[in-house]
Coordinates of C-alpha atoms (C1' of nucleotides) in Angstrom, one line a residue:
Chain A
M30 CA 212.4 -23.4 -108.6
S31 CA 209.2 -24.5 -110.3
G32 CA 211.1 -24.1 -113.5
D33 CA 213.9 -26.3 -112.2
A34 CA 211.4 -28.9 -111.0
Q35 CA 209.8 -28.9 -114.4
I36 CA 213.1 -29.3 -116.2
S37 CA 214.3 -31.9 -113.9
R38 CA 211.1 -33.8 -114.6
L39 CA 211.2 -33.4 -118.3
K40 CA 214.9 -33.2 -118.9
P41 CA 215.9 -36.8 -118.5
G42 CA 212.7 -37.3 -120.3
R43 CA 212.1 -36.3 -123.9
R44 CA 213.3 -39.7 -124.9
T45 CA 211.9 -41.4 -121.8
D46 CA 208.6 -39.5 -122.4
I47 CA 208.3 -40.9 -125.9
R48 CA 208.8 -44.4 -124.6
R49 CA 206.5 -44.0 -121.7
E50 CA 203.7 -42.4 -123.8
N51 CA 204.0 -45.0 -126.5
E52 CA 204.0 -47.9 -124.0
R53 CA 201.0 -46.4 -122.4
A54 CA 199.1 -46.0 -125.7
I55 CA 200.0 -49.6 -126.6
L56 CA 199.0 -51.0 -123.3
D57 CA 195.7 -49.2 -123.3
A58 CA 194.9 -50.4 -126.8
A59 CA 196.1 -53.9 -126.0
E60 CA 193.9 -54.1 -122.9
K61 CA 190.8 -53.2 -124.9
V62 CA 191.6 -55.5 -127.8
F63 CA 192.5 -58.5 -125.6
A64 CA 189.3 -57.9 -123.6
E65 CA 187.1 -57.7 -126.7
A66 CA 188.7 -60.5 -128.8
G67 CA 190.6 -62.7 -126.4
F68 CA 194.2 -63.5 -126.7
G69 CA 193.8 -65.7 -129.7
G70 CA 191.4 -63.4 -131.5
A71 CA 193.5 -60.2 -130.9
T72 CA 195.9 -59.2 -133.6
M73 CA 198.9 -57.0 -133.3
Q74 CA 197.6 -55.1 -136.3
L75 CA 194.4 -54.2 -134.5
I76 CA 196.2 -53.1 -131.4
A77 CA 198.6 -51.1 -133.5
D78 CA 195.7 -49.3 -135.4
M79 CA 194.0 -48.6 -132.1
A80 CA 197.2 -47.2 -130.6
G81 CA 197.8 -45.1 -133.8
L82 CA 201.2 -46.7 -134.5
P83 CA 202.6 -48.9 -137.2
K84 CA 202.6 -52.6 -136.3
A85 CA 206.4 -52.8 -136.4
N86 CA 206.6 -50.2 -133.8
L87 CA 204.8 -52.4 -131.3
H88 CA 207.4 -55.0 -131.7
Y89 CA 210.0 -52.3 -130.9
Y90 CA 208.5 -51.8 -127.5
F91 CA 207.1 -55.3 -126.9
A92 CA 209.1 -58.2 -128.3
T93 CA 206.2 -60.6 -128.7
K94 CA 202.4 -60.7 -128.4
E95 CA 202.8 -62.7 -125.2
D96 CA 205.0 -60.0 -123.6
L97 CA 202.4 -57.4 -124.3
Y98 CA 199.6 -59.6 -122.9
R99 CA 201.6 -60.4 -119.8
R100 CA 201.9 -56.7 -119.0
V101 CA 198.2 -56.2 -119.4
V102 CA 197.4 -59.0 -117.0
Q103 CA 199.9 -57.8 -114.4
Q104 CA 198.3 -54.4 -114.5
I105 CA 194.8 -55.4 -113.4
F106 CA 196.2 -57.7 -110.8
E107 CA 198.2 -54.9 -109.2
I108 CA 195.1 -52.6 -109.2
W109 CA 193.1 -55.3 -107.4
L110 CA 195.9 -55.8 -104.9
D111 CA 195.9 -52.1 -104.1
A112 CA 192.1 -52.2 -103.6
A113 CA 192.7 -55.0 -101.1
S114 CA 194.1 -52.5 -98.7
S115 CA 190.6 -51.4 -98.0
F116 CA 190.3 -54.6 -96.2
D117 CA 193.1 -54.1 -93.7
N118 CA 193.1 -52.1 -90.5
A119 CA 189.3 -52.3 -90.5
P120 CA 187.8 -52.8 -87.1
G121 CA 185.2 -55.2 -88.4
P122 CA 183.4 -56.7 -91.4
V123 CA 181.0 -53.8 -91.9
E124 CA 183.9 -51.5 -92.6
G125 CA 186.4 -53.9 -94.1
I126 CA 184.2 -55.9 -96.4
G127 CA 182.0 -52.9 -97.1
A128 CA 185.0 -50.9 -98.3
Y129 CA 186.4 -53.8 -100.3
I130 CA 183.1 -54.2 -102.1
D131 CA 183.0 -50.5 -102.8
A132 CA 186.6 -50.5 -104.1
K133 CA 186.1 -53.6 -106.3
M134 CA 182.8 -52.3 -107.7
D135 CA 184.6 -49.0 -108.6
I136 CA 187.3 -51.0 -110.4
S137 CA 184.7 -53.0 -112.3
R138 CA 183.4 -49.7 -113.6
T139 CA 186.7 -48.0 -114.3
H140 CA 188.7 -51.0 -115.5
P141 CA 186.2 -53.3 -117.2
H142 CA 188.7 -54.4 -119.9
G143 CA 191.4 -55.4 -117.4
S144 CA 188.9 -57.5 -115.5
K145 CA 187.8 -59.3 -118.6
V146 CA 191.4 -60.0 -119.6
W147 CA 192.0 -61.5 -116.2
A148 CA 188.9 -63.6 -116.4
S149 CA 189.9 -64.8 -119.8
E150 CA 193.3 -65.7 -118.6
V151 CA 192.0 -67.7 -115.6
M152 CA 189.4 -69.4 -117.7
H153 CA 192.0 -70.6 -120.1
G154 CA 194.0 -72.2 -117.3
A155 CA 196.1 -69.2 -116.3
P156 CA 199.0 -70.1 -118.6
V157 CA 200.7 -66.8 -118.1
I158 CA 200.0 -66.0 -114.4
Q159 CA 199.9 -69.4 -112.8
D160 CA 202.8 -68.4 -110.6
Y161 CA 201.0 -65.3 -109.3
L162 CA 198.0 -67.5 -108.3
E163 CA 200.3 -69.9 -106.4
T164 CA 202.2 -67.2 -104.6
T165 CA 200.8 -63.7 -104.3
L166 CA 197.1 -64.6 -104.6
R167 CA 197.4 -67.6 -102.3
D168 CA 199.2 -65.6 -99.6
W169 CA 196.7 -62.7 -99.9
T170 CA 193.8 -65.1 -99.7
N171 CA 195.1 -66.9 -96.7
G172 CA 195.8 -63.5 -95.0
R173 CA 192.2 -62.3 -95.5
I174 CA 190.8 -65.7 -94.4
A175 CA 192.6 -65.2 -91.1
V176 CA 191.2 -61.7 -90.7
I177 CA 187.6 -62.9 -91.4
Q178 CA 188.1 -65.9 -89.1
R179 CA 189.1 -63.4 -86.4
W180 CA 186.0 -61.4 -86.9
I181 CA 184.0 -64.6 -86.6
D182 CA 185.8 -65.6 -83.4
E183 CA 185.1 -62.1 -82.0
G184 CA 181.4 -62.6 -82.7
K185 CA 181.3 -59.8 -85.3
M186 CA 179.7 -62.0 -87.9
Q187 CA 178.2 -65.4 -88.5
P188 CA 180.5 -68.4 -88.7
I189 CA 180.5 -68.8 -92.5
N190 CA 183.3 -70.3 -94.5
P191 CA 185.6 -67.3 -95.2
R192 CA 186.9 -68.9 -98.4
H193 CA 183.5 -69.0 -100.0
L194 CA 182.8 -65.5 -98.8
L195 CA 185.8 -64.3 -100.7
Y196 CA 184.7 -66.2 -103.8
M197 CA 181.3 -64.6 -103.6
L198 CA 182.9 -61.1 -103.3
W199 CA 185.1 -61.7 -106.3
A200 CA 182.4 -63.2 -108.4
T201 CA 179.8 -60.6 -107.6
T202 CA 181.9 -57.5 -108.0
Q203 CA 183.7 -58.7 -111.1
H204 CA 180.4 -59.8 -112.7
Y205 CA 179.6 -56.1 -113.3
A206 CA 182.7 -55.8 -115.4
D207 CA 182.9 -59.2 -117.1
F208 CA 179.2 -59.5 -117.8
G209 CA 178.8 -55.8 -118.3
H210 CA 177.4 -56.4 -121.8
Q211 CA 174.7 -58.7 -120.6
I212 CA 173.8 -56.3 -117.8
Q213 CA 173.6 -53.4 -120.3
T214 CA 171.4 -55.5 -122.6
L215 CA 169.1 -56.2 -119.7
N216 CA 169.1 -52.5 -118.9
D217 CA 167.4 -51.6 -122.2
G218 CA 170.7 -51.5 -124.0
K219 CA 171.9 -48.5 -122.0
P220 CA 175.0 -48.5 -119.7
L221 CA 174.2 -48.2 -116.0
T222 CA 173.8 -44.6 -114.9
D223 CA 175.6 -43.1 -111.9
T224 CA 172.4 -43.7 -109.9
Q225 CA 172.2 -47.3 -111.0
W226 CA 175.8 -48.0 -110.1
R227 CA 175.1 -46.6 -106.6
E228 CA 172.1 -48.8 -106.4
A229 CA 174.2 -51.8 -107.5
K230 CA 176.9 -51.1 -104.9
T231 CA 174.3 -50.7 -102.1
S232 CA 172.5 -53.8 -103.1
V233 CA 175.6 -55.9 -103.2
R234 CA 176.9 -54.5 -99.9
D235 CA 173.6 -54.9 -98.1
M236 CA 173.0 -58.5 -99.3
V237 CA 176.5 -59.5 -98.5
L238 CA 176.8 -57.9 -95.1
R239 CA 173.4 -59.2 -94.1
G240 CA 174.3 -62.5 -95.5
I241 CA 177.2 -62.9 -93.2
G242 CA 175.3 -61.6 -90.3
A243 CA 177.3 -58.4 -89.9
I244 CA 174.2 -56.2 -89.9
Chain B
M30 CA 160.1 -108.4 -128.9
S31 CA 163.2 -106.9 -127.4
G32 CA 164.8 -107.6 -130.7
D33 CA 162.1 -105.7 -132.6
A34 CA 162.5 -102.8 -130.2
Q35 CA 166.2 -102.8 -130.8
I36 CA 165.7 -102.9 -134.5
S37 CA 163.1 -100.3 -134.5
R38 CA 165.4 -98.1 -132.6
L39 CA 168.4 -98.8 -134.7
K40 CA 166.7 -99.4 -138.0
P41 CA 165.8 -95.8 -139.0
G42 CA 169.1 -95.1 -137.5
R43 CA 172.3 -96.7 -138.8
R44 CA 172.9 -93.6 -141.0
T45 CA 171.2 -91.3 -138.5
D46 CA 173.2 -92.8 -135.7
I47 CA 176.5 -92.1 -137.5
R48 CA 175.4 -88.5 -137.9
R49 CA 174.2 -88.1 -134.4
E50 CA 177.3 -89.7 -132.8
N51 CA 179.7 -87.7 -134.9
E52 CA 177.9 -84.5 -134.2
R53 CA 177.9 -85.3 -130.5
A54 CA 181.7 -86.1 -130.6
I55 CA 182.4 -82.9 -132.4
L56 CA 180.2 -80.8 -130.2
D57 CA 181.8 -82.2 -127.0
A58 CA 185.3 -81.7 -128.4
A59 CA 184.4 -78.2 -129.6
E60 CA 183.0 -77.2 -126.2
K61 CA 186.2 -78.2 -124.5
V62 CA 188.5 -76.5 -127.0
F63 CA 186.5 -73.3 -127.2
A64 CA 186.4 -73.1 -123.4
E65 CA 190.1 -73.7 -123.1
A66 CA 191.4 -71.6 -126.0
G67 CA 188.6 -69.1 -126.7
F68 CA 187.0 -68.8 -130.1
G69 CA 190.0 -67.1 -131.7
G70 CA 192.5 -69.5 -130.2
A71 CA 190.6 -72.6 -131.0
T72 CA 191.5 -74.4 -134.2
M73 CA 189.4 -76.8 -136.2
Q74 CA 192.4 -79.1 -136.4
L75 CA 192.5 -79.3 -132.6
I76 CA 188.8 -80.0 -132.3
A77 CA 189.1 -82.6 -135.0
D78 CA 192.0 -84.3 -133.2
M79 CA 190.1 -84.3 -130.0
A80 CA 187.0 -85.7 -131.7
G81 CA 189.1 -88.4 -133.4
L82 CA 188.1 -87.3 -136.9
P83 CA 189.9 -85.7 -139.9
K84 CA 189.4 -82.0 -140.1
A85 CA 187.6 -82.2 -143.4
N86 CA 185.0 -84.3 -141.7
L87 CA 184.1 -81.5 -139.3
H88 CA 183.3 -79.3 -142.3
Y89 CA 181.0 -82.0 -143.6
Y90 CA 178.9 -81.7 -140.4
F91 CA 179.4 -78.0 -139.6
A92 CA 179.9 -75.7 -142.5
T93 CA 182.0 -73.1 -140.6
K94 CA 183.7 -72.6 -137.3
E95 CA 181.1 -70.1 -136.4
D96 CA 178.3 -72.6 -137.0
L97 CA 179.9 -75.0 -134.7
Y98 CA 180.5 -72.4 -132.0
R99 CA 176.9 -71.2 -132.2
R100 CA 175.7 -74.7 -131.5
V101 CA 178.0 -75.0 -128.4
V102 CA 176.7 -71.7 -127.0
Q103 CA 173.1 -72.6 -127.5
Q104 CA 173.6 -75.8 -125.7
I105 CA 174.6 -74.3 -122.4
F106 CA 171.9 -71.7 -122.6
E107 CA 169.3 -74.3 -122.9
I108 CA 170.7 -76.2 -120.0
W109 CA 170.5 -73.1 -117.8
L110 CA 167.0 -72.4 -118.9
D111 CA 166.0 -75.8 -117.8
A112 CA 167.5 -75.3 -114.4
A113 CA 165.4 -72.2 -114.1
S114 CA 162.3 -74.4 -113.6
S115 CA 163.6 -75.0 -110.1
F116 CA 162.6 -71.4 -109.6
D117 CA 159.0 -71.8 -110.5
N118 CA 156.1 -73.1 -108.5
A119 CA 158.1 -72.5 -105.3
P120 CA 156.1 -71.3 -102.4
G121 CA 158.8 -68.9 -101.3
P122 CA 162.4 -67.8 -101.7
V123 CA 163.9 -70.5 -99.4
E124 CA 162.6 -73.2 -101.7
G125 CA 162.8 -71.3 -105.0
I126 CA 166.1 -69.6 -104.8
G127 CA 167.6 -72.4 -102.8
A128 CA 166.7 -74.9 -105.5
Y129 CA 168.0 -72.5 -108.2
I130 CA 171.3 -72.2 -106.4
D131 CA 171.6 -75.9 -106.1
A132 CA 170.8 -76.5 -109.8
K133 CA 173.2 -73.9 -111.0
M134 CA 176.0 -75.1 -108.8
D135 CA 175.5 -78.6 -110.1
I136 CA 175.7 -77.3 -113.6
S137 CA 178.9 -75.4 -112.8
R138 CA 180.3 -78.7 -111.7
T139 CA 179.0 -80.9 -114.6
H140 CA 179.3 -78.4 -117.5
P141 CA 182.2 -76.1 -116.7
H142 CA 183.2 -75.9 -120.3
G143 CA 179.9 -74.7 -121.5
S144 CA 179.8 -72.1 -118.8
K145 CA 183.2 -70.7 -119.9
V146 CA 182.2 -70.6 -123.5
W147 CA 179.1 -68.6 -122.5
A148 CA 181.2 -66.2 -120.3
S149 CA 183.6 -65.7 -123.2
E150 CA 180.8 -65.0 -125.6
V151 CA 179.2 -62.4 -123.4
M152 CA 182.6 -60.8 -122.5
H153 CA 183.3 -60.4 -126.2
G154 CA 180.0 -58.5 -126.7
A155 CA 177.8 -61.5 -127.4
P156 CA 178.3 -61.3 -131.2
V157 CA 176.5 -64.6 -131.7
I158 CA 173.8 -64.7 -129.1
Q159 CA 172.8 -61.0 -128.8
D160 CA 169.3 -61.8 -129.9
Y161 CA 168.9 -64.5 -127.2
L162 CA 169.9 -61.8 -124.6
E163 CA 167.3 -59.4 -125.9
T164 CA 164.5 -61.9 -126.1
T165 CA 164.6 -65.1 -124.2
L166 CA 166.9 -63.9 -121.4
R167 CA 165.2 -60.6 -121.0
D168 CA 161.8 -62.2 -120.7
W169 CA 163.0 -64.9 -118.3
T170 CA 164.7 -62.2 -116.2
N171 CA 161.6 -60.0 -116.0
G172 CA 159.5 -63.0 -115.1
R173 CA 161.7 -63.9 -112.1
I174 CA 161.9 -60.3 -111.0
A175 CA 158.1 -60.3 -110.8
V176 CA 158.2 -63.5 -108.7
I177 CA 160.8 -62.1 -106.4
Q178 CA 158.9 -58.9 -106.0
R179 CA 155.8 -60.8 -105.1
W180 CA 157.8 -62.6 -102.4
I181 CA 158.9 -59.3 -101.1
D182 CA 155.4 -57.9 -101.1
E183 CA 154.3 -60.9 -99.2
G184 CA 156.9 -60.2 -96.6
K185 CA 158.8 -63.4 -97.3
M186 CA 162.1 -61.6 -97.7
Q187 CA 163.7 -58.3 -97.3
P188 CA 163.0 -55.6 -100.0
I189 CA 166.2 -55.9 -101.9
N190 CA 166.5 -55.1 -105.6
P191 CA 165.5 -58.3 -107.4
R192 CA 167.7 -57.6 -110.4
H193 CA 170.9 -57.4 -108.4
L194 CA 169.9 -60.5 -106.6
L195 CA 169.7 -62.3 -109.9
Y196 CA 173.1 -60.9 -110.9
M197 CA 174.6 -62.1 -107.6
L198 CA 173.1 -65.6 -108.2
W199 CA 174.5 -65.9 -111.7
A200 CA 177.9 -64.5 -110.7
T201 CA 178.4 -66.6 -107.6
T202 CA 177.3 -69.9 -109.1
Q203 CA 179.0 -69.5 -112.4
H204 CA 182.2 -68.4 -110.7
Y205 CA 182.7 -72.0 -109.6
A206 CA 182.9 -73.0 -113.3
D207 CA 184.5 -70.0 -114.9
F208 CA 187.1 -69.5 -112.2
G209 CA 187.4 -73.2 -111.4
H210 CA 191.1 -73.1 -112.2
Q211 CA 191.7 -70.4 -109.7
I212 CA 189.7 -72.1 -107.1
Q213 CA 191.6 -75.3 -107.7
T214 CA 194.9 -73.5 -107.4
L215 CA 193.8 -72.1 -104.1
N216 CA 192.7 -75.6 -103.0
D217 CA 196.3 -76.8 -103.1
G218 CA 196.0 -77.6 -106.8
K219 CA 193.4 -80.2 -106.2
P220 CA 189.8 -80.2 -107.6
L221 CA 187.1 -79.7 -105.0
T222 CA 186.0 -83.0 -103.5
D223 CA 182.4 -84.1 -103.1
T224 CA 182.5 -82.8 -99.6
Q225 CA 184.0 -79.5 -100.6
W226 CA 181.3 -79.0 -103.3
R227 CA 178.6 -79.6 -100.7
E228 CA 180.3 -77.1 -98.5
A229 CA 180.4 -74.6 -101.3
K230 CA 176.7 -75.1 -102.1
T231 CA 175.7 -74.7 -98.5
S232 CA 177.9 -71.7 -98.0
V233 CA 176.4 -69.9 -101.0
R234 CA 172.9 -70.9 -100.2
D235 CA 173.2 -69.8 -96.6
M236 CA 174.8 -66.5 -97.4
V237 CA 172.4 -65.6 -100.1
L238 CA 169.2 -66.7 -98.2
R239 CA 170.3 -64.9 -95.1
G240 CA 171.4 -61.9 -97.2
I241 CA 167.9 -61.5 -98.5
G242 CA 166.3 -62.0 -95.1
A243 CA 164.6 -65.3 -96.0
I244 CA 166.1 -67.1 -93.1
Chain C
dC14 C1' 173.9 -106.8 -158.4
dT15 C1' 172.9 -102.0 -159.2
dT16 C1' 171.9 -97.7 -157.7
dC17 C1' 172.0 -93.9 -155.0
dA18 C1' 172.4 -91.1 -151.2
dC19 C1' 175.3 -90.4 -147.6
dC20 C1' 179.8 -90.4 -145.5
dT21 C1' 185.1 -90.0 -145.4
dT22 C1' 189.5 -87.9 -146.3
dG23 C1' 194.2 -86.5 -148.2
dA24 C1' 195.7 -82.9 -150.8
dC25 C1' 195.3 -78.4 -151.8
dC26 C1' 194.5 -73.1 -151.7
dA27 C1' 194.2 -68.3 -150.4
dT28 C1' 194.6 -65.6 -146.6
dA29 C1' 196.1 -63.5 -142.4
dC30 C1' 199.0 -63.6 -138.8
dG31 C1' 203.3 -62.9 -135.7
dG32 C1' 207.6 -61.6 -136.3
dT33 C1' 212.0 -59.7 -138.8
dC34 C1' 215.0 -56.4 -140.8
dA35 C1' 217.4 -52.9 -143.0
dG36 C1' 217.6 -48.3 -143.6
dG37 C1' 216.4 -43.8 -142.3
dA38 C1' 214.8 -40.0 -139.0
dA39 C1' 215.0 -37.7 -134.8
dA40 C1' 216.9 -36.6 -130.3
dC41 C1' 220.8 -36.0 -127.5
dG42 C1' 225.6 -35.1 -125.7
dA43 C1' 230.0 -33.1 -126.5
Chain D
dT12 C1' 228.8 -29.7 -136.1
dC13 C1' 229.4 -34.4 -135.5
dG14 C1' 228.8 -39.0 -133.6
dT15 C1' 225.9 -42.0 -131.1
dT16 C1' 221.9 -43.8 -129.3
dT17 C1' 217.1 -44.2 -129.7
dC18 C1' 213.1 -44.4 -132.3
dC19 C1' 210.4 -45.3 -136.6
dT20 C1' 208.5 -48.0 -140.4
dG21 C1' 207.6 -50.1 -145.2
dA22 C1' 208.5 -54.3 -147.1
dC23 C1' 209.1 -58.8 -146.5
dC24 C1' 208.9 -64.0 -144.8
dG25 C1' 207.5 -68.5 -143.0
dT26 C1' 203.8 -70.6 -141.0
dA27 C1' 199.3 -71.9 -139.6
dT28 C1' 194.6 -71.6 -140.3
dG29 C1' 189.7 -71.9 -142.2
dG30 C1' 187.8 -73.7 -145.8
dT31 C1' 187.4 -76.5 -150.5
dC32 C1' 187.2 -80.3 -153.5
dA33 C1' 187.4 -84.4 -156.0
dA34 C1' 187.7 -89.0 -155.6
dG35 C1' 186.6 -93.0 -153.2
dG36 C1' 184.2 -95.8 -149.6
dT37 C1' 179.8 -97.7 -147.4
dG38 C1' 175.3 -99.0 -146.1
dA39 C1' 170.6 -99.7 -147.6
dA40 C1' 166.7 -100.1 -150.9
dG41 C1' 164.8 -102.2 -155.0

DNA sequence: CTTCACCTTGACCATACGGTCAGGAAACGA
DNA sequence: TCGTTTCCTGACCGTATGGTCAAGGTGAAG
């Protein structure tokens, strides 16, 4: 049975596996190169080298540089949307916003490249993901604003402007990814340790939750 | 007399003026193009067009693209350092940090391009301004941490980690420049009005000052 | 007027880049 | 085994870019 399961997972796969593995290798390499060099500064050759494939092979899987870039941006966006679930079904701001901060701080640590690519994209006027901003992000934002407003109405936090609270959450959590290099430099050139990351999360959570009068 | 003054201001100038005006035009254009396209995506031709000069003329004033870029980055750094004076000679966090937030929010509004160029530079590992981070910025940071710590010791605010407070200040204020496009999209595609900027400043200041227990 | 330093610029060059393609290898189904 | 689909890749191409240069213009000093 376990044999069958294995076969049925691999069988329709050998070919599919090759494709999936190569796409994965390319996407990972691309995320890093786009983050470190920007879209304009990134070269297909560099991505290919980092992925361990000849450049022509990249164009077999991704028609153009833009296609590849688009996929990288979509990836981080989906990861963030998933993290947003921490927000829902929370009884109040302490649990909801606290969990959201935790989740976003974790992502900043585990996906710093994706965060930078997103930041870069938005800074350049979001040429590729403008539609996402106008649809998915806008809807998501309005939904959370409603939730926060409800918490305010229920007296669970101070009457602050929910929109600017969200901006502060995004800014502060993503800062640890986007400006990670600056933070590392100010930390004697060494990456934050586990303890320092915990300290960062606690500091951010405490300041924010106290700032909105939830604790 | 006024004639003399005018002459004495223009006299040693005709030639100098040309140089200064052209350098200014080039730097302004470069700041915008670097911010919108990134270092790699920016082209000397585009900067030249925006400055209204032939490309060859750019290379007369700035030897290389890197030279030009370096100057742009230094500019915003100095502007921020100036704003830091709001911090000093303040009796406590309400005045000091409040004024610092105000100043940085104003800069985000008036110099969004410079802020983006800086963000881009840091995100790409600060290849050009690493030494600034390790000297000027580190010293400045340590100085303010000491000030904040003193306020904490004097019981003027909660005992939070000063370093992470600074990160939050930088992140939050610069977010309004770096992610201005996203904010504008979420504001029905329209730039923030004067009123909305005031609202943003107040929101940020209130949340931060309450978050550190200063009010 | 002459001189000289500074400014301007069209034309040019070498390079590097994104993308193409043809031909071959490898995997799969029958 | 054979045919077909998928995958692989070295060689190549057109273009755009950063940078150069030589020749000419321009303002000011003597």
